[in-house]
Structure formats: structure tokens, C-alpha cells
Amino acid sequence: MPKDTTYKFCFGPWNLSEGQDPYGPPTRPVQSFDWKLEQLKKLGFDAMMFHDDDAVPDIDNKSDAQLKSEARALKKKLDDAGIVAEIVAPRLWFDPRTIDGAYTSNDPKCRKYAIERSLRCIDVANYLDCDLIVLWLAREGSYIRESKNARKCVDYLVEAVDKMLAHDKKIRIAIEPKPNEPMDLAYIPTIGHALALATQTSDPKRVGCLIESAHAILAGLDPADEIDFACSFGKLWSLHLNDQNGLKFDQDKPFGSANLRVAFNQVRALERNGYGKKGEYVAFDVHPFRTTKVEHWTAHLENSRRTFLRLVEKARTYPEAEAQKLIADRNYAALDQLVLEHLMGK
Ligand code: XUL
Ligand code: MN
């Protein structure tokens, strides 16, 4: 495998999923967290990303003391394995209180639950020595527009983020936008929305974003442009690379699987912005195909990293001078072919 020291790699326990989808049960036996951590270490990844209840299962039924002791036990396990906790994300889409949204639910009791759960998520992050919370705003949107007041919902989102910022003066928050699924339409569908929301909060410096390739594609955008946009604000603090074949359910395919050129351009964007140099991780939010056999369970992660590293080589060996000449001559047909030839190799 190509070697590179610029980038550190990460995935979450959910990326070793068991194959269940809305239409069928698991296709691989359920595995323990310890097994997943062991795979991560064996594959030579550097960090693990967590939902709050990946770290402390059944978190809502645990006391603060239990939360502390379980999170600390996990931290020890990670230390022993030499693995860092990259991010912690509150899972705000499972509990019955989040049926109609979490921070943007019409029911004030439900909004209160969502905020309290998020503050506990920050506590978990602290015990894991992690200063980055990711907010995937899963149910912050609507199925029908008339069911919620979208103007009020923006205020609710700002209020929730402000409560988190006040709870811990060092915590940073990265918003992970996604335009749809599970909602018909989400309130924060793109990086532009996420960064605009950040400016409304009490401490915009501590609010940034996470780009997921598939989510950008679902929004009809090019993930490379999203990367450049976020980086121009210094706001790209985490990354979920994967792939997506057009506008359908969120596929979380291996990086580069659907469109190698789009993947190449993401890597070029990361390279030109120096992503990773401030300690940011490259995470793969990819899932095994449902058909995957137990013995091939980690292949999508290894393959994504391999493709990423090969594309780093392609980005670094891109014939820049030749490309610049073609750009100066506005000969984009030749430029187009230059890119394809470079990707195809000899
Ligand atoms: C959902 C998604 C999540 C987040 C973490 O589409 O990508 O896995 O990355 O909550
Ligand atoms: Mn993701």
C-alpha cells in the first residue's frame, strides 16, 4: 500500500455494520465493540469516531456517575490500543422524543431532551479527551413544510448550539449537513447553511463543519467545491469521505467507487488546502455492501484508504504545468482528456 505521513485515518463502529437495511435484517452476526476496535487497530487506523451511545451504550438510562465511569473505562481501552477518539456525535434520531425533530421539535419537552442529551455528549467527549462534537442534524427538517415554522427552527438550532458552547468553553462543534434522508428536506442542507448558522451563534470561532462526500452529492453539489469553500473559512474540521451514485438513498459507498474523478478532485482540494496539517483526520463513513461475507468485512475501509492514498499520488504527480498551459489557451477539451489520461495511467 502507498505510504503517506500527511494523513491520519479514522472510522466509526457503525462503519463495520451488520448489513441491515429498511427492508431486511442483518446479513452478518452482530459483533462487539471490542471486536470493532481490534479491527481498527489491525488495519492501522489512527482514531475512532463515536456517537455518544457508541461510547456509553444506553446513555439515557445511565446516571452521570455511570456515564463518567463507562467513558473513562473506554478511554483506558483506547489508550491501551493507542487509538484516539476523533469526535463524539449525539445520536438524536432514535429516541421517541426525537420523532418530530430534536432541537427543532414542536414540543418544548422534546427540545429540552435534545439539548440535555447534547450536553451529556459533551461530557462524554471530555472524558475521552476529545474537543470536537459533530452534529448531524438528522431530523431537523420536515416531511411537510406546513408542520413546522422554519424561521423559528433556525432560532432553535442557534439556541441549542449556544447552550453547548456555554456548557464547555473549549468544545468545538462541527455541523455535518445532509439535504435529505431521513427528512424530506433538511434545514441545514449544505456547508453554506452550516457556516451561516455558525455566524449566528455566541462564539462563531468554535463552530465549523464536517463534509461528507455523499451528502454533498445528494445536495447536487461537488464535494471538492464544498471542501474549498469550507477551507477558505478555515472551518473544515472533519471529513467523511465516501461515494454516492446519483440522487437516491445515502449509499455510503467506498471512496471513489462511483466516480473516481470526483474523488480525485476531493483529494486535490484537500491537498491544496493543507487539510490534515492541523491534526484533522480523514474519516471514511463507508459501509460494507449488504452482500459482504464475514471474511471480507473490513475490505471497504481498506479499499477506501488505498484509493485515497493512490489519489494523493495522482494529485501530487498531476501535470500542473501542462494543465496551466491548456487553461491559458482555454483548451478545456484537452484539459479534460489530460485529467482522464492521468487517472487512467499508462
Ligand atoms: C448519516 C451520517 C452519520 C453521521 C454521524 O448520514 O453520515 O453517520 O456521520 O452521526
Ligand atoms: Mn457521516
Coordinates of N, CA and C in Angstrom, one line a residue, residues 103-315:
Y103 N -33.7 19.3 18.2 CA -33.6 20.7 18.6 C -34.8 21.5 18.0
T104 N -35.4 21.0 16.9 CA -36.4 21.7 16.2 C -37.8 21.1 16.4
S105 N -37.9 20.2 17.4 CA -39.3 19.6 17.6 C -40.2 20.7 18.0
N106 N -41.5 20.5 17.6 CA -42.5 21.5 18.0 C -42.8 21.4 19.5
D107 N -42.4 20.3 20.2 CA -42.7 20.1 21.6 C -41.5 20.5 22.4
P108 N -41.8 21.5 23.3 CA -40.6 22.1 24.1 C -40.0 21.0 25.0
K109 N -40.7 20.0 25.5 CA -40.1 19.0 26.3 C -39.1 18.2 25.5
C110 N -39.4 18.0 24.2 CA -38.6 17.2 23.4 C -37.3 18.0 23.0
R111 N -37.5 19.3 22.8 CA -36.3 20.2 22.5 C -35.4 20.2 23.7
K112 N -36.0 20.2 24.9 CA -35.2 20.2 26.2 C -34.4 18.9 26.3
Y113 N -35.1 17.8 26.0 CA -34.3 16.5 26.0 C -33.1 16.5 25.0
A114 N -33.4 17.0 23.8 CA -32.3 17.0 22.8 C -31.1 17.8 23.3
I115 N -31.4 19.0 23.9 CA -30.2 19.8 24.4 C -29.5 19.1 25.6
E116 N -30.3 18.6 26.5 CA -29.7 17.9 27.7 C -28.8 16.7 27.2
R117 N -29.3 16.0 26.2 CA -28.6 14.8 25.7 C -27.3 15.3 25.0
S118 N -27.3 16.5 24.4 CA -26.2 17.0 23.7 C -25.1 17.5 24.7
L119 N -25.6 18.0 25.9 CA -24.6 18.4 26.9 C -23.9 17.2 27.5
R120 N -24.7 16.1 27.6 CA -24.1 14.9 28.1 C -23.1 14.3 27.1
C121 N -23.4 14.5 25.9 CA -22.5 14.1 24.8 C -21.1 14.8 24.9
I122 N -21.2 16.1 25.3 CA -20.0 16.9 25.5 C -19.2 16.3 26.7
D123 N -20.0 15.9 27.8 CA -19.3 15.3 28.9 C -18.6 14.0 28.5
V124 N -19.2 13.2 27.7 CA -18.5 12.0 27.2 C -17.3 12.4 26.4
A125 N -17.4 13.4 25.6 CA -16.2 13.8 24.8 C -15.1 14.3 25.7
N126 N -15.4 15.0 26.8 CA -14.4 15.4 27.7 C -13.7 14.2 28.4
Y127 N -14.5 13.2 28.8 CA -13.8 12.0 29.4 C -12.9 11.3 28.4
L128 N -13.2 11.5 27.1 CA -12.4 10.8 26.1 C -11.3 11.7 25.6
D129 N -11.2 12.9 26.2 CA -10.1 13.8 25.9 C -10.3 14.3 24.4
C130 N -11.5 14.5 24.0 CA -11.8 14.9 22.6 C -12.5 16.3 22.7
D131 N -12.2 17.2 21.8 CA -12.8 18.5 21.9 C -13.7 18.9 20.7
L132 N -14.1 17.8 20.0 CA -14.9 18.1 18.8 C -16.2 17.3 18.8
I133 N -17.3 18.0 18.8 CA -18.6 17.4 18.7 C -19.1 17.5 17.3
V134 N -19.7 16.5 16.7 CA -20.3 16.5 15.4 C -21.8 16.5 15.5
L135 N -22.4 17.4 14.8 CA -23.9 17.5 14.8 C -24.3 17.1 13.4
W136 N -24.8 15.8 13.2 CA -25.5 15.5 12.0 C -27.0 15.8 12.4
L137 N -27.6 16.7 11.8 CA -28.9 17.2 12.2 C -30.0 16.4 11.5
A138 N -30.0 15.1 11.9 CA -30.8 14.1 11.2 C -32.3 14.4 11.0
R139 N -32.9 14.8 12.1 CA -34.4 15.1 12.0 C -34.8 16.5 12.0
E140 N -33.8 17.4 11.8 CA -34.0 18.9 11.8 C -34.5 19.3 10.4
G141 N -35.7 19.1 10.2 CA -36.3 19.4 8.9 C -37.8 19.0 9.0
S142 N -38.4 18.8 7.8 CA -39.8 18.3 7.9 C -40.2 17.4 6.8
Y143 N -41.2 16.7 7.0 CA -41.8 15.9 5.9 C -42.8 16.7 5.1
I144 N -43.5 17.6 5.7 CA -44.3 18.6 5.0 C -44.0 19.9 5.6
R145 N -43.9 20.9 4.7 CA -43.4 22.3 5.1 C -44.3 22.9 6.1
E146 N -45.6 22.6 6.1 CA -46.5 23.3 7.0 C -46.5 22.8 8.4
S147 N -45.7 21.7 8.7 CA -45.7 21.2 10.0 C -44.9 21.9 11.0
K148 N -44.0 22.7 10.5 CA -43.1 23.5 11.4 C -42.9 24.9 10.9
N149 N -42.4 25.7 11.8 CA -42.1 27.1 11.4 C -40.6 27.2 11.2
A150 N -40.2 27.2 10.0 CA -38.8 27.1 9.7 C -38.0 28.3 10.2
R151 N -38.6 29.4 10.3 CA -37.9 30.6 10.9 C -37.6 30.4 12.3
K152 N -38.6 29.8 13.0 CA -38.4 29.5 14.5 C -37.3 28.5 14.6
C153 N -37.3 27.5 13.7 CA -36.4 26.4 13.8 C -34.9 26.9 13.7
V154 N -34.7 27.9 12.9 CA -33.3 28.4 12.9 C -32.9 28.9 14.2
D155 N -33.8 29.7 14.9 CA -33.6 30.2 16.2 C -33.3 29.0 17.2
Y156 N -34.1 28.0 17.1 CA -33.9 26.8 18.0 C -32.5 26.2 17.8
L157 N -32.1 26.1 16.5 CA -30.8 25.5 16.3 C -29.7 26.3 16.9
V158 N -29.8 27.7 16.7 CA -28.8 28.6 17.3 C -28.8 28.4 18.8
E159 N -30.0 28.4 19.4 CA -30.1 28.3 20.8 C -29.5 27.0 21.3
A160 N -29.7 25.9 20.6 CA -29.1 24.6 21.0 C -27.6 24.7 21.0
V161 N -27.0 25.2 19.9 CA -25.6 25.3 19.7 C -25.0 26.2 20.8
D162 N -25.7 27.3 21.1 CA -25.2 28.2 22.2 C -25.2 27.5 23.5
K163 N -26.2 26.7 23.8 CA -26.2 26.0 25.1 C -25.0 25.1 25.2
M164 N -24.6 24.5 24.1 CA -23.4 23.6 24.0 C -22.2 24.4 24.2
L165 N -22.1 25.5 23.6 CA -20.9 26.3 23.7 C -20.7 26.8 25.1
A166 N -21.8 27.1 25.8 CA -21.8 27.6 27.1 C -21.4 26.5 28.1
H167 N -21.8 25.3 27.8 CA -21.6 24.2 28.7 C -20.1 23.9 28.9
D168 N -19.3 24.1 27.8 CA -17.9 23.8 27.9 C -17.2 24.9 27.0
K169 N -16.4 25.7 27.6 CA -15.8 26.8 26.9 C -14.7 26.4 25.9
K170 N -14.3 25.1 25.9 CA -13.3 24.7 25.0 C -13.8 23.8 23.8
I171 N -15.1 23.4 24.0 CA -15.6 22.4 23.0 C -15.8 23.1 21.6
R172 N -15.5 22.4 20.5 CA -15.8 22.9 19.2 C -16.9 22.1 18.6
I173 N -17.7 22.7 17.7 CA -18.8 21.9 17.1 C -18.7 22.0 15.6
A174 N -18.7 20.8 15.0 CA -18.7 20.7 13.5 C -20.0 20.2 13.1
I175 N -20.7 21.0 12.3 CA -22.0 20.6 11.7 C -21.8 19.8 10.5
E176 N -22.5 18.7 10.4 CA -22.4 17.8 9.2 C -23.7 17.9 8.4
P177 N -23.7 18.7 7.4 CA -25.0 18.9 6.7 C -25.4 17.7 5.8
K178 N -26.6 17.5 5.6 CA -27.2 16.5 4.7 C -28.5 17.0 4.2
P179 N -28.8 17.0 2.9 CA -30.0 17.7 2.4 C -31.3 16.9 2.7
N180 N -31.2 15.6 2.8 CA -32.5 14.8 2.9 C -32.1 13.5 3.6
E181 N -33.1 12.7 3.9 CA -32.9 11.3 4.5 C -32.4 11.4 5.9
P182 N -33.1 11.2 6.9 CA -34.5 10.7 6.9 C -35.5 11.7 6.5
M183 N -35.2 13.0 6.6 CA -36.3 14.0 6.3 C -36.4 14.2 4.8
D184 N -37.6 14.7 4.4 CA -37.8 15.1 3.0 C -36.8 16.2 2.7
L185 N -36.8 17.3 3.5 CA -36.0 18.4 3.3 C -35.4 18.8 4.7
A186 N -34.1 19.0 4.7 CA -33.4 19.4 6.0 C -33.2 20.9 6.0
Y187 N -33.2 21.4 7.3 CA -33.0 22.9 7.4 C -31.5 23.3 7.1
I188 N -30.6 22.4 7.4 CA -29.2 22.7 7.1 C -28.6 21.8 6.1
P189 N -28.9 22.0 4.8 CA -28.6 21.0 3.8 C -27.2 21.1 3.2
T190 N -26.5 22.2 3.4 CA -25.2 22.4 2.7 C -24.2 23.1 3.7
I191 N -22.9 23.1 3.3 CA -21.9 23.7 4.1 C -22.2 25.2 4.2
G192 N -22.7 25.8 3.1 CA -23.0 27.3 3.2 C -24.0 27.5 4.3
H193 N -25.0 26.7 4.4 CA -26.0 26.8 5.5 C -25.4 26.6 6.9
A194 N -24.5 25.6 7.0 CA -23.8 25.3 8.3 C -23.0 26.5 8.7
L195 N -22.2 27.1 7.8 CA -21.3 28.2 8.2 C -22.1 29.5 8.4
A196 N -23.2 29.6 7.7 CA -24.1 30.8 8.0 C -24.7 30.7 9.4
L197 N -25.1 29.5 9.8 CA -25.7 29.2 11.1 C -24.6 29.5 12.2
A198 N -23.4 29.1 11.9 CA -22.3 29.4 12.8 C -22.1 30.8 13.2
T199 N -22.3 31.7 12.2 CA -22.1 33.1 12.4 C -23.2 33.7 13.4
Q200 N -24.3 33.0 13.5 CA -25.4 33.5 14.4 C -25.2 33.0 15.9
T201 N -24.2 32.2 16.1 CA -24.0 31.6 17.5 C -23.2 32.6 18.3
S202 N -23.1 32.2 19.6 CA -22.5 33.1 20.6 C -20.9 33.1 20.4
D203 N -20.4 32.1 19.8 CA -18.9 32.0 19.6 C -18.6 31.3 18.3
P204 N -18.8 32.1 17.2 CA -18.7 31.5 15.8 C -17.3 30.8 15.6
K205 N -16.3 31.3 16.3 CA -14.9 30.7 16.2 C -15.0 29.2 16.5
R206 N -15.9 28.8 17.4 CA -15.9 27.4 17.8 C -16.9 26.5 17.0
V207 N -17.5 27.1 16.0 CA -18.5 26.3 15.2 C -18.0 26.2 13.7
G208 N -17.8 25.0 13.3 CA -17.3 24.8 11.9 C -18.1 23.7 11.3
C209 N -17.5 22.9 10.5 CA -18.2 21.9 9.7 C -17.5 20.6 9.4
L210 N -18.2 19.6 9.1 CA -17.7 18.3 8.6 C -18.4 18.1 7.2
I211 N -17.6 17.8 6.2 CA -18.2 17.5 4.9 C -18.2 16.0 4.7
E212 N -19.4 15.5 4.3 CA -19.5 14.1 3.8 C -19.7 14.1 2.3
S213 N -18.8 13.4 1.6 CA -18.9 13.4 0.1 C -20.4 13.1 -0.4
A214 N -21.0 12.0 0.2 CA -22.3 11.6 -0.3 C -23.3 12.6 0.0
H215 N -23.2 13.3 1.1 CA -24.2 14.3 1.5 C -24.1 15.5 0.5
A216 N -22.9 15.9 0.1 CA -22.8 17.0 -0.9 C -23.3 16.6 -2.2
I217 N -23.1 15.3 -2.6 CA -23.6 14.9 -3.9 C -25.1 14.8 -3.9
L218 N -25.7 14.4 -2.8 CA -27.2 14.4 -2.6 C -27.7 15.8 -2.7
A219 N -26.9 16.8 -2.3 CA -27.4 18.2 -2.4 C -27.2 18.7 -3.8
G220 N -26.7 17.9 -4.8 CA -26.5 18.3 -6.1 C -25.2 19.1 -6.3
L221 N -24.3 19.0 -5.3 CA -23.0 19.8 -5.3 C -21.8 18.9 -5.5
D222 N -20.7 19.5 -5.8 CA -19.5 18.8 -6.0 C -18.7 18.9 -4.6
P223 N -18.5 17.7 -4.0 CA -17.8 17.7 -2.7 C -16.5 18.5 -2.7
A224 N -15.8 18.5 -3.8 CA -14.5 19.2 -3.9 C -14.7 20.7 -3.7
D225 N -15.8 21.3 -4.3 CA -16.1 22.7 -4.2 C -16.5 23.0 -2.7
E226 N -17.2 22.0 -2.1 CA -17.6 22.2 -0.7 C -16.4 22.3 0.2
I227 N -15.4 21.4 -0.1 CA -14.1 21.4 0.6 C -13.4 22.7 0.5
D228 N -13.3 23.2 -0.7 CA -12.6 24.5 -0.9 C -13.4 25.7 -0.2
F229 N -14.7 25.6 -0.3 CA -15.5 26.7 0.4 C -15.2 26.7 1.9
A230 N -15.4 25.5 2.5 CA -15.2 25.4 3.9 C -13.8 25.8 4.3
C231 N -12.8 25.3 3.5 CA -11.4 25.6 3.9 C -11.1 27.1 3.7
S232 N -11.8 27.8 2.8 CA -11.5 29.2 2.7 C -11.9 30.0 3.9
F233 N -12.8 29.4 4.7 CA -13.2 30.0 6.0 C -12.4 29.4 7.2
G234 N -11.5 28.4 6.9 CA -10.8 27.7 8.0 C -11.7 26.9 8.8
K235 N -12.7 26.3 8.2 CA -13.8 25.7 9.0 C -13.9 24.2 8.8
L236 N -13.0 23.6 8.0 CA -13.2 22.2 7.7 C -12.4 21.4 8.8
W237 N -13.2 20.9 9.8 CA -12.5 20.3 11.0 C -12.6 18.8 11.0
S238 N -13.5 18.3 10.1 CA -13.5 16.8 10.0 C -14.1 16.5 8.6
L239 N -14.0 15.2 8.2 CA -14.4 14.8 6.9 C -14.9 13.4 6.8
H240 N -16.0 13.2 6.1 CA -16.4 11.8 5.9 C -16.4 11.5 4.4
L241 N -15.3 10.9 4.0 CA -15.2 10.5 2.6 C -15.9 9.2 2.3
N242 N -16.6 9.2 1.2 CA -17.3 8.0 0.8 C -17.8 8.3 -0.7
D243 N -18.7 7.6 -1.2 CA -19.2 7.9 -2.5 C -20.7 7.6 -2.7
Q244 N -21.3 8.0 -3.7 CA -22.7 8.1 -3.9 C -23.0 8.1 -5.4
N245 N -23.9 7.1 -5.8 CA -24.2 7.0 -7.2 C -25.5 7.8 -7.5
G246 N -25.4 9.1 -7.7 CA -26.6 9.9 -8.0 C -27.5 10.2 -6.8
L247 N -28.7 10.6 -7.2 CA -29.7 11.1 -6.2 C -30.6 10.0 -5.8
K248 N -30.2 9.2 -4.7 CA -31.0 8.2 -4.2 C -30.7 8.1 -2.7
F249 N -31.0 7.0 -2.1 CA -30.7 6.9 -0.6 C -29.2 7.1 -0.4
D250 N -28.9 7.5 0.8 CA -27.5 7.7 1.2 C -26.7 6.4 1.1
Q251 N -25.8 6.2 0.2 CA -25.3 4.9 -0.1 C -24.0 4.6 0.7
D252 N -23.3 5.6 1.1 CA -22.0 5.4 1.9 C -21.1 4.3 1.2
K253 N -20.9 4.5 -0.1 CA -20.1 3.5 -0.9 C -18.6 3.8 -0.6
P254 N -17.8 2.8 -0.8 CA -16.3 3.1 -0.7 C -15.9 4.3 -1.4
F255 N -14.9 5.0 -0.9 CA -14.4 6.2 -1.5 C -14.0 6.0 -3.0
G256 N -14.4 6.7 -3.9 CA -14.0 6.6 -5.3 C -14.8 5.5 -6.1
S257 N -15.7 4.8 -5.4 CA -16.4 3.6 -6.0 C -17.3 4.0 -7.1
A258 N -18.0 5.2 -7.0 CA -19.0 5.5 -8.0 C -18.3 6.5 -9.1
N259 N -17.4 7.4 -8.6 CA -16.9 8.4 -9.5 C -15.5 8.7 -9.1
L260 N -14.5 8.1 -9.7 CA -13.1 8.3 -9.4 C -12.6 9.7 -9.6
R261 N -13.2 10.3 -10.6 CA -12.7 11.7 -10.9 C -13.2 12.7 -9.8
V262 N -14.5 12.5 -9.4 CA -15.0 13.3 -8.3 C -14.1 13.1 -7.0
A263 N -13.7 11.8 -6.8 CA -12.9 11.5 -5.6 C -11.5 12.2 -5.8
F264 N -11.0 12.1 -7.0 CA -9.7 12.8 -7.3 C -9.7 14.3 -7.0
N265 N -10.8 14.9 -7.4 CA -10.9 16.3 -7.2 C -11.0 16.7 -5.7
Q266 N -11.7 15.8 -4.9 CA -11.7 16.0 -3.4 C -10.3 15.9 -2.8
V267 N -9.5 14.9 -3.3 CA -8.2 14.8 -2.8 C -7.3 16.0 -3.2
R268 N -7.5 16.5 -4.4 CA -6.8 17.7 -4.9 C -7.1 18.9 -4.0
A269 N -8.4 19.0 -3.7 CA -8.9 20.1 -2.8 C -8.3 20.0 -1.4
L270 N -8.2 18.8 -0.9 CA -7.6 18.6 0.4 C -6.1 19.0 0.4
E271 N -5.5 18.5 -0.6 CA -4.0 18.8 -0.8 C -3.8 20.3 -0.9
R272 N -4.5 21.0 -1.7 CA -4.2 22.5 -1.9 C -4.6 23.3 -0.6
N273 N -5.4 22.7 0.2 CA -5.8 23.5 1.4 C -5.0 23.0 2.7
G274 N -4.1 22.0 2.5 CA -3.3 21.6 3.6 C -4.2 20.9 4.7
Y275 N -5.2 20.2 4.2 CA -6.1 19.5 5.2 C -5.2 18.4 5.9
G276 N -5.4 18.3 7.2 CA -4.7 17.3 8.0 C -3.5 17.9 8.7
K277 N -3.0 19.1 8.3 CA -1.8 19.7 8.8 C -2.0 20.2 10.2
K278 N -3.3 20.5 10.6 CA -3.6 21.0 11.9 C -4.1 19.8 12.8
G279 N -3.9 18.6 12.3 CA -4.3 17.4 13.1 C -5.7 16.9 12.7
E280 N -6.3 17.4 11.7 CA -7.6 16.9 11.3 C -7.5 15.5 10.7
Y281 N -8.5 14.7 10.9 CA -8.5 13.3 10.4 C -9.3 13.1 9.1
V282 N -8.9 12.1 8.4 CA -9.7 11.7 7.2 C -10.5 10.5 7.7
A283 N -11.8 10.7 7.8 CA -12.6 9.5 8.2 C -13.4 9.0 7.0
F284 N -13.6 7.7 7.0 CA -14.4 7.1 5.9 C -15.7 6.7 6.5
D285 N -16.7 7.4 6.1 CA -18.1 7.0 6.5 C -18.7 6.1 5.5
V286 N -18.1 4.9 5.4 CA -18.5 3.9 4.4 C -19.0 2.6 5.0
H287 N -19.9 2.0 4.3 CA -20.5 0.7 4.8 C -20.2 -0.4 3.9
P288 N -20.1 -1.6 4.5 CA -19.9 -2.8 3.6 C -21.2 -3.0 2.8
F289 N -21.0 -3.5 1.6 CA -22.2 -3.9 0.8 C -23.0 -4.9 1.6
R290 N -24.3 -5.0 1.5 CA -25.1 -5.9 2.3 C -24.7 -7.3 2.0
T291 N -24.2 -7.6 0.8 CA -23.8 -8.9 0.4 C -22.5 -9.4 1.0
T292 N -21.8 -8.5 1.7 CA -20.4 -8.8 2.2 C -20.4 -10.0 3.1
K293 N -19.4 -10.9 2.8 CA -19.3 -12.1 3.7 C -18.4 -11.6 4.9
V294 N -18.5 -12.4 6.0 CA -17.8 -12.1 7.3 C -16.3 -11.9 7.0
E295 N -15.8 -12.8 6.2 CA -14.3 -12.7 6.0 C -13.9 -11.5 5.1
H296 N -14.8 -10.8 4.6 CA -14.4 -9.6 3.8 C -14.9 -8.3 4.5
W297 N -15.2 -8.4 5.8 CA -16.0 -7.4 6.5 C -15.3 -6.0 6.5
T298 N -14.0 -6.0 6.5 CA -13.3 -4.7 6.6 C -12.8 -4.2 5.2
A299 N -13.0 -4.9 4.2 CA -12.5 -4.5 2.8 C -12.8 -3.1 2.4
H300 N -14.1 -2.7 2.7 CA -14.5 -1.3 2.2 C -13.6 -0.2 2.8
L301 N -13.2 -0.5 4.0 CA -12.3 0.5 4.7 C -10.9 0.5 4.2
E302 N -10.4 -0.7 4.1 CA -9.0 -0.8 3.5 C -9.0 -0.2 2.1
N303 N -10.0 -0.6 1.3 CA -10.1 -0.1 -0.1 C -10.2 1.4 -0.2
S304 N -11.0 2.0 0.7 CA -11.2 3.4 0.7 C -9.9 4.1 1.0
R305 N -9.2 3.6 2.0 CA -7.9 4.3 2.3 C -6.9 4.1 1.2
R306 N -6.9 2.9 0.6 CA -6.0 2.6 -0.5 C -6.3 3.6 -1.7
T307 N -7.5 3.7 -2.0 CA -7.9 4.6 -3.1 C -7.5 6.0 -2.8
F308 N -7.8 6.4 -1.5 CA -7.4 7.8 -1.1 C -5.9 8.0 -1.3
L309 N -5.1 7.1 -0.8 CA -3.6 7.3 -0.9 C -3.1 7.2 -2.4
R310 N -3.7 6.4 -3.2 CA -3.4 6.4 -4.6 C -3.7 7.7 -5.3
L311 N -4.9 8.3 -4.9 CA -5.3 9.5 -5.4 C -4.4 10.7 -4.9
V312 N -3.8 10.5 -3.7 CA -2.9 11.5 -3.2 C -1.7 11.5 -4.2
E313 N -1.2 10.3 -4.5 CA -0.1 10.2 -5.5 C -0.5 10.9 -6.8
K314 N -1.7 10.6 -7.3 CA -2.2 11.2 -8.5 C -2.2 12.7 -8.5
A315 N -2.7 13.2 -7.3 CA -2.7 14.7 -7.1 C -1.3 15.3 -7.2

